[in-house]
């Protein structure tokens, strides 16, 4: 515990356990979160209950996968309607998706941070 923040670690089990590449994977097998905490003192090894606010997977999938596909398709169709060369249409479509992802990166993030509910032991 330092400056009112606690680092909470949890071993990955659900996603990594069924992955066919789990034996050769180079990713870290531990999730670490830095969480604000002003309650009782915690020591390394203490178990805590952490609340991680859920997000809407449909909304995330729409923002990350579906809308870029629609933007790409609309740009390609528009390029063909204006009888642009294929390579110009393709570059414009890629550029429009790049601009979308760039703007998406700066969107307002209203997600609540994870928080510690209580100490277990």
mmCIF file with all atom_site columns, C-alpha atoms in Angstrom:
data_model
loop_
_atom_site.group_PDB
_atom_site.id
_atom_site.type_symbol
_atom_site.label_atom_id
_atom_site.label_alt_id
_atom_site.label_comp_id
_atom_site.label_asym_id
_atom_site.label_entity_id
_atom_site.label_seq_id
_atom_site.pdbx_PDB_ins_code
_atom_site.Cartn_x
_atom_site.Cartn_y
_atom_site.Cartn_z
_atom_site.occupancy
_atom_site.B_iso_or_equiv
_atom_site.pdbx_formal_charge
_atom_site.auth_seq_id
_atom_site.auth_comp_id
_atom_site.auth_asym_id
_atom_site.auth_atom_id
_atom_site.pdbx_PDB_model_num
ATOM 1   C CA . UNK A 1 1   ? 0.000   0.000   0.000   1.00 0.00 ? 1   UNK A CA 1
ATOM 2   C CA . UNK A 1 2   ? 1.459   3.314   -1.070  1.00 0.00 ? 2   UNK A CA 1
ATOM 3   C CA . UNK A 1 3   ? -0.135  6.787   -1.326  1.00 0.00 ? 3   UNK A CA 1
ATOM 4   C CA . UNK A 1 4   ? -3.634  5.366   -0.829  1.00 0.00 ? 4   UNK A CA 1
ATOM 5   C CA . UNK A 1 5   ? -3.232  2.907   -3.693  1.00 0.00 ? 5   UNK A CA 1
ATOM 6   C CA . UNK A 1 6   ? -3.085  -0.875  -3.527  1.00 0.00 ? 6   UNK A CA 1
ATOM 7   C CA . UNK A 1 7   ? -1.831  -3.251  -6.218  1.00 0.00 ? 7   UNK A CA 1
ATOM 8   C CA . UNK A 1 8   ? -4.153  -6.254  -6.471  1.00 0.00 ? 8   UNK A CA 1
ATOM 9   C CA . UNK A 1 9   ? -2.986  -9.337  -8.379  1.00 0.00 ? 9   UNK A CA 1
ATOM 10  C CA . UNK A 1 10  ? -5.112  -12.206 -9.681  1.00 0.00 ? 10  UNK A CA 1
ATOM 11  C CA . UNK A 1 11  ? -3.966  -15.231 -11.661 1.00 0.00 ? 11  UNK A CA 1
ATOM 12  C CA . UNK A 1 12  ? -5.616  -15.627 -15.050 1.00 0.00 ? 12  UNK A CA 1
ATOM 13  C CA . UNK A 1 13  ? -7.658  -18.795 -15.180 1.00 0.00 ? 13  UNK A CA 1
ATOM 14  C CA . UNK A 1 14  ? -10.754 -18.622 -17.364 1.00 0.00 ? 14  UNK A CA 1
ATOM 15  C CA . UNK A 1 15  ? -9.374  -17.402 -20.679 1.00 0.00 ? 15  UNK A CA 1
ATOM 16  C CA . UNK A 1 16  ? -5.907  -18.894 -20.428 1.00 0.00 ? 16  UNK A CA 1
ATOM 17  C CA . UNK A 1 17  ? -7.000  -22.267 -19.085 1.00 0.00 ? 17  UNK A CA 1
ATOM 18  C CA . UNK A 1 18  ? -8.781  -23.256 -22.281 1.00 0.00 ? 18  UNK A CA 1
ATOM 19  C CA . UNK A 1 19  ? -6.372  -21.616 -24.713 1.00 0.00 ? 19  UNK A CA 1
ATOM 20  C CA . UNK A 1 20  ? -4.525  -24.055 -26.989 1.00 0.00 ? 20  UNK A CA 1
ATOM 21  C CA . UNK A 1 21  ? -1.395  -21.889 -26.847 1.00 0.00 ? 21  UNK A CA 1
ATOM 22  C CA . UNK A 1 22  ? -1.242  -21.730 -23.037 1.00 0.00 ? 22  UNK A CA 1
ATOM 23  C CA . UNK A 1 23  ? 1.963   -23.785 -22.875 1.00 0.00 ? 23  UNK A CA 1
ATOM 24  C CA . UNK A 1 24  ? 3.900   -21.541 -25.250 1.00 0.00 ? 24  UNK A CA 1
ATOM 25  C CA . UNK A 1 25  ? 2.263   -18.200 -24.473 1.00 0.00 ? 25  UNK A CA 1
ATOM 26  C CA . UNK A 1 26  ? 4.576   -15.371 -23.463 1.00 0.00 ? 26  UNK A CA 1
ATOM 27  C CA . UNK A 1 27  ? 1.904   -13.181 -21.900 1.00 0.00 ? 27  UNK A CA 1
ATOM 28  C CA . UNK A 1 28  ? 1.880   -12.529 -18.213 1.00 0.00 ? 28  UNK A CA 1
ATOM 29  C CA . UNK A 1 29  ? -0.306  -15.031 -16.376 1.00 0.00 ? 29  UNK A CA 1
ATOM 30  C CA . UNK A 1 30  ? -1.307  -12.482 -13.763 1.00 0.00 ? 30  UNK A CA 1
ATOM 31  C CA . UNK A 1 31  ? -3.678  -9.537  -13.877 1.00 0.00 ? 31  UNK A CA 1
ATOM 32  C CA . UNK A 1 32  ? -2.547  -6.538  -11.813 1.00 0.00 ? 32  UNK A CA 1
ATOM 33  C CA . UNK A 1 33  ? -4.800  -3.620  -10.898 1.00 0.00 ? 33  UNK A CA 1
ATOM 34  C CA . UNK A 1 34  ? -3.866  -0.451  -9.042  1.00 0.00 ? 34  UNK A CA 1
ATOM 35  C CA . UNK A 1 35  ? -6.844  0.542   -6.911  1.00 0.00 ? 35  UNK A CA 1
ATOM 36  C CA . UNK A 1 36  ? -7.487  3.493   -4.587  1.00 0.00 ? 36  UNK A CA 1
ATOM 37  C CA . UNK A 1 37  ? -7.966  2.355   -0.990  1.00 0.00 ? 37  UNK A CA 1
ATOM 38  C CA . UNK A 1 38  ? -8.498  4.421   2.153   1.00 0.00 ? 38  UNK A CA 1
ATOM 39  C CA . UNK A 1 39  ? -9.742  1.668   4.452   1.00 0.00 ? 39  UNK A CA 1
ATOM 40  C CA . UNK A 1 40  ? -7.865  -0.492  6.908   1.00 0.00 ? 40  UNK A CA 1
ATOM 41  C CA . UNK A 1 41  ? -4.229  -1.373  6.335   1.00 0.00 ? 41  UNK A CA 1
ATOM 42  C CA . UNK A 1 42  ? -3.563  -4.161  3.888   1.00 0.00 ? 42  UNK A CA 1
ATOM 43  C CA . UNK A 1 43  ? -0.454  -6.318  3.845   1.00 0.00 ? 43  UNK A CA 1
ATOM 44  C CA . UNK A 1 44  ? 0.976   -8.344  0.964   1.00 0.00 ? 44  UNK A CA 1
ATOM 45  C CA . UNK A 1 45  ? -0.918  -11.627 0.782   1.00 0.00 ? 45  UNK A CA 1
ATOM 46  C CA . UNK A 1 46  ? -4.202  -10.268 2.174   1.00 0.00 ? 46  UNK A CA 1
ATOM 47  C CA . UNK A 1 47  ? -7.262  -11.375 0.233   1.00 0.00 ? 47  UNK A CA 1
ATOM 48  C CA . UNK A 1 48  ? -9.795  -8.759  -0.815  1.00 0.00 ? 48  UNK A CA 1
ATOM 49  C CA . UNK A 1 49  ? -13.058 -8.659  -2.739  1.00 0.00 ? 49  UNK A CA 1
ATOM 50  C CA . UNK A 1 50  ? -12.756 -6.403  -5.795  1.00 0.00 ? 50  UNK A CA 1
ATOM 51  C CA . UNK A 1 51  ? -15.707 -4.921  -7.680  1.00 0.00 ? 51  UNK A CA 1
ATOM 52  C CA . UNK A 1 52  ? -14.921 -4.424  -11.357 1.00 0.00 ? 52  UNK A CA 1
ATOM 53  C CA . UNK A 1 53  ? -17.804 -2.573  -13.045 1.00 0.00 ? 53  UNK A CA 1
ATOM 54  C CA . UNK A 1 54  ? -19.080 -4.393  -16.086 1.00 0.00 ? 54  UNK A CA 1
ATOM 55  C CA . UNK A 1 55  ? -19.134 -2.994  -19.567 1.00 0.00 ? 55  UNK A CA 1
ATOM 56  C CA . UNK A 1 56  ? -21.628 -3.717  -22.304 1.00 0.00 ? 56  UNK A CA 1
ATOM 57  C CA . UNK A 1 57  ? -19.949 -6.197  -24.690 1.00 0.00 ? 57  UNK A CA 1
ATOM 58  C CA . UNK A 1 58  ? -22.455 -5.379  -27.440 1.00 0.00 ? 58  UNK A CA 1
ATOM 59  C CA . UNK A 1 59  ? -21.580 -1.690  -27.258 1.00 0.00 ? 59  UNK A CA 1
ATOM 60  C CA . UNK A 1 60  ? -17.845 -2.408  -27.297 1.00 0.00 ? 60  UNK A CA 1
ATOM 61  C CA . UNK A 1 61  ? -18.191 -4.820  -30.235 1.00 0.00 ? 61  UNK A CA 1
ATOM 62  C CA . UNK A 1 62  ? -20.256 -2.266  -32.139 1.00 0.00 ? 62  UNK A CA 1
ATOM 63  C CA . UNK A 1 63  ? -17.709 0.508   -31.572 1.00 0.00 ? 63  UNK A CA 1
ATOM 64  C CA . UNK A 1 64  ? -14.650 -1.599  -32.327 1.00 0.00 ? 64  UNK A CA 1
ATOM 65  C CA . UNK A 1 65  ? -15.821 -3.923  -35.124 1.00 0.00 ? 65  UNK A CA 1
ATOM 66  C CA . UNK A 1 66  ? -19.182 -3.014  -36.677 1.00 0.00 ? 66  UNK A CA 1
ATOM 67  C CA . UNK A 1 67  ? -18.885 0.762   -37.111 1.00 0.00 ? 67  UNK A CA 1
ATOM 68  C CA . UNK A 1 68  ? -15.438 0.599   -38.754 1.00 0.00 ? 68  UNK A CA 1
ATOM 69  C CA . UNK A 1 69  ? -16.812 -1.997  -41.177 1.00 0.00 ? 69  UNK A CA 1
ATOM 70  C CA . UNK A 1 70  ? -19.754 0.277   -42.021 1.00 0.00 ? 70  UNK A CA 1
ATOM 71  C CA . UNK A 1 71  ? -17.429 3.274   -42.457 1.00 0.00 ? 71  UNK A CA 1
ATOM 72  C CA . UNK A 1 72  ? -15.148 1.247   -44.740 1.00 0.00 ? 72  UNK A CA 1
ATOM 73  C CA . UNK A 1 73  ? -18.080 -0.049  -46.833 1.00 0.00 ? 73  UNK A CA 1
ATOM 74  C CA . UNK A 1 74  ? -19.727 3.380   -47.157 1.00 0.00 ? 74  UNK A CA 1
ATOM 75  C CA . UNK A 1 75  ? -16.407 4.927   -48.219 1.00 0.00 ? 75  UNK A CA 1
ATOM 76  C CA . UNK A 1 76  ? -15.833 2.196   -50.830 1.00 0.00 ? 76  UNK A CA 1
ATOM 77  C CA . UNK A 1 77  ? -19.372 2.548   -52.224 1.00 0.00 ? 77  UNK A CA 1
ATOM 78  C CA . UNK A 1 78  ? -19.009 6.335   -52.328 1.00 0.00 ? 78  UNK A CA 1
ATOM 79  C CA . UNK A 1 79  ? -15.684 5.999   -54.139 1.00 0.00 ? 79  UNK A CA 1
ATOM 80  C CA . UNK A 1 80  ? -17.262 3.768   -56.781 1.00 0.00 ? 80  UNK A CA 1
ATOM 81  C CA . UNK A 1 81  ? -20.214 6.130   -57.197 1.00 0.00 ? 81  UNK A CA 1
ATOM 82  C CA . UNK A 1 82  ? -17.784 8.963   -57.916 1.00 0.00 ? 82  UNK A CA 1
ATOM 83  C CA . UNK A 1 83  ? -15.860 6.634   -60.248 1.00 0.00 ? 83  UNK A CA 1
ATOM 84  C CA . UNK A 1 84  ? -12.585 6.998   -58.395 1.00 0.00 ? 84  UNK A CA 1
ATOM 85  C CA . UNK A 1 85  ? -9.763  4.616   -59.144 1.00 0.00 ? 85  UNK A CA 1
ATOM 86  C CA . UNK A 1 86  ? -9.752  1.456   -57.048 1.00 0.00 ? 86  UNK A CA 1
ATOM 87  C CA . UNK A 1 87  ? -6.532  2.246   -55.247 1.00 0.00 ? 87  UNK A CA 1
ATOM 88  C CA . UNK A 1 88  ? -7.754  5.759   -54.384 1.00 0.00 ? 88  UNK A CA 1
ATOM 89  C CA . UNK A 1 89  ? -11.009 4.333   -53.029 1.00 0.00 ? 89  UNK A CA 1
ATOM 90  C CA . UNK A 1 90  ? -9.107  1.774   -50.975 1.00 0.00 ? 90  UNK A CA 1
ATOM 91  C CA . UNK A 1 91  ? -6.736  4.370   -49.529 1.00 0.00 ? 91  UNK A CA 1
ATOM 92  C CA . UNK A 1 92  ? -9.663  6.675   -48.671 1.00 0.00 ? 92  UNK A CA 1
ATOM 93  C CA . UNK A 1 93  ? -11.502 3.801   -46.979 1.00 0.00 ? 93  UNK A CA 1
ATOM 94  C CA . UNK A 1 94  ? -8.455  2.846   -44.918 1.00 0.00 ? 94  UNK A CA 1
ATOM 95  C CA . UNK A 1 95  ? -7.880  6.495   -44.063 1.00 0.00 ? 95  UNK A CA 1
ATOM 96  C CA . UNK A 1 96  ? -11.463 6.950   -42.910 1.00 0.00 ? 96  UNK A CA 1
ATOM 97  C CA . UNK A 1 97  ? -11.209 3.898   -40.634 1.00 0.00 ? 97  UNK A CA 1
ATOM 98  C CA . UNK A 1 98  ? -7.889  5.214   -39.286 1.00 0.00 ? 98  UNK A CA 1
ATOM 99  C CA . UNK A 1 99  ? -9.497  8.578   -38.529 1.00 0.00 ? 99  UNK A CA 1
ATOM 100 C CA . UNK A 1 100 ? -12.411 6.802   -36.805 1.00 0.00 ? 100 UNK A CA 1
ATOM 101 C CA . UNK A 1 101 ? -10.072 4.806   -34.552 1.00 0.00 ? 101 UNK A CA 1
ATOM 102 C CA . UNK A 1 102 ? -8.059  7.955   -33.805 1.00 0.00 ? 102 UNK A CA 1
ATOM 103 C CA . UNK A 1 103 ? -11.209 9.800   -32.727 1.00 0.00 ? 103 UNK A CA 1
ATOM 104 C CA . UNK A 1 104 ? -12.428 6.778   -30.783 1.00 0.00 ? 104 UNK A CA 1
ATOM 105 C CA . UNK A 1 105 ? -9.263  6.823   -28.745 1.00 0.00 ? 105 UNK A CA 1
ATOM 106 C CA . UNK A 1 106 ? -10.055 10.319  -27.449 1.00 0.00 ? 106 UNK A CA 1
ATOM 107 C CA . UNK A 1 107 ? -13.719 9.724   -26.649 1.00 0.00 ? 107 UNK A CA 1
ATOM 108 C CA . UNK A 1 108 ? -14.991 10.362  -23.162 1.00 0.00 ? 108 UNK A CA 1
ATOM 109 C CA . UNK A 1 109 ? -14.420 7.418   -20.902 1.00 0.00 ? 109 UNK A CA 1
ATOM 110 C CA . UNK A 1 110 ? -17.151 7.251   -18.285 1.00 0.00 ? 110 UNK A CA 1
ATOM 111 C CA . UNK A 1 111 ? -16.168 3.854   -16.956 1.00 0.00 ? 111 UNK A CA 1
ATOM 112 C CA . UNK A 1 112 ? -16.018 3.502   -13.214 1.00 0.00 ? 112 UNK A CA 1
ATOM 113 C CA . UNK A 1 113 ? -12.689 2.341   -11.823 1.00 0.00 ? 113 UNK A CA 1
ATOM 114 C CA . UNK A 1 114 ? -12.431 -0.951  -9.943  1.00 0.00 ? 114 UNK A CA 1
ATOM 115 C CA . UNK A 1 115 ? -12.771 -0.713  -6.173  1.00 0.00 ? 115 UNK A CA 1
ATOM 116 C CA . UNK A 1 116 ? -12.059 -2.879  -3.164  1.00 0.00 ? 116 UNK A CA 1
ATOM 117 C CA . UNK A 1 117 ? -15.244 -3.830  -1.318  1.00 0.00 ? 117 UNK A CA 1
ATOM 118 C CA . UNK A 1 118 ? -13.758 -5.502  1.736   1.00 0.00 ? 118 UNK A CA 1
ATOM 119 C CA . UNK A 1 119 ? -10.907 -7.501  3.149   1.00 0.00 ? 119 UNK A CA 1
ATOM 120 C CA . UNK A 1 120 ? -11.623 -11.249 3.262   1.00 0.00 ? 120 UNK A CA 1
ATOM 121 C CA . UNK A 1 121 ? -8.990  -12.467 5.686   1.00 0.00 ? 121 UNK A CA 1
#
